[in-house]
Amino acid sequence: EPEVTQTPSHQVTQMGQEVILRCVPISNHLYFYWYRQILGQKVEFLVSFYNNEISEKSEIFDDQFSVERPDGSNFTLKIRSTKLEDSAMYFCASRSGQGTLSGANVLTFGAGSRLTVL
Amino acid sequence: RKEVEQDPGPFNVPEGATVAFNCTYSNSASQSFFWYRQDCRKEPKLLMSVYSSGNEDGRFTAQLNRASQYISLLIRDSKLSDSATYLCVVKRDNDYKLSFGAGTTVTVRA
């Protein structure tokens, strides 16, 4: 079964450092996402990416965050200067955007990258 | 009003019991509905899509009530392995994002 892969699985960083989280979405999917989940809280939308540009972003996704699809397979989330409150699990997800309505909108998640900011 | 609201539970049920819970959504333009399952510290995984006419997948039954803007999930003959947090997910037709509820925790005891 196709899967979304994420690296690293866990990263520990000092406050103020830059972090890049990497994702390889499912190859024929067209829509890519980053979500985050602070421990014990809900899954929160950060950003969606379609056709090589940001299609939607949340209030959380401020100037400290950026996304990139540097080649045909990788999708990255960069946090420029990490804060303590950025500590969370970051999930990458993708969906095909093709076929039946429900099928096209099914999100497949990676296993997540746990970010700990000290 | 939150976009997607769920009763957090927890629902503690014995093996073999039936458990059901709802999720309400605020935007009537919502078009796609899903139930995801999340185990502790793992990624959400699709349990089932929710269709307008209601649908069943084994022991799981999902219903959509557009008039009252809620979806429901019913689990029959609960197994220990059904213990998880169940996430309600909603997408509006013109949005890119899918919005998640905070989850309903179900614990099945032997």
mmCIF file of C-alpha atoms in Angstrom, chain A residues 29 48 78:
data_model
loop_
_atom_site.group_PDB
_atom_site.id
_atom_site.type_symbol
_atom_site.label_atom_id
_atom_site.label_comp_id
_atom_site.label_asym_id
_atom_site.label_seq_id
_atom_site.Cartn_x
_atom_site.Cartn_y
_atom_site.Cartn_z
ATOM 1 C CA HIS A 29 -1.145 12.628 -5.212
ATOM 2 C CA SER A 48 -1.929 23.010 2.051
ATOM 3 C CA LYS A 78 10.871 24.796 7.560
#
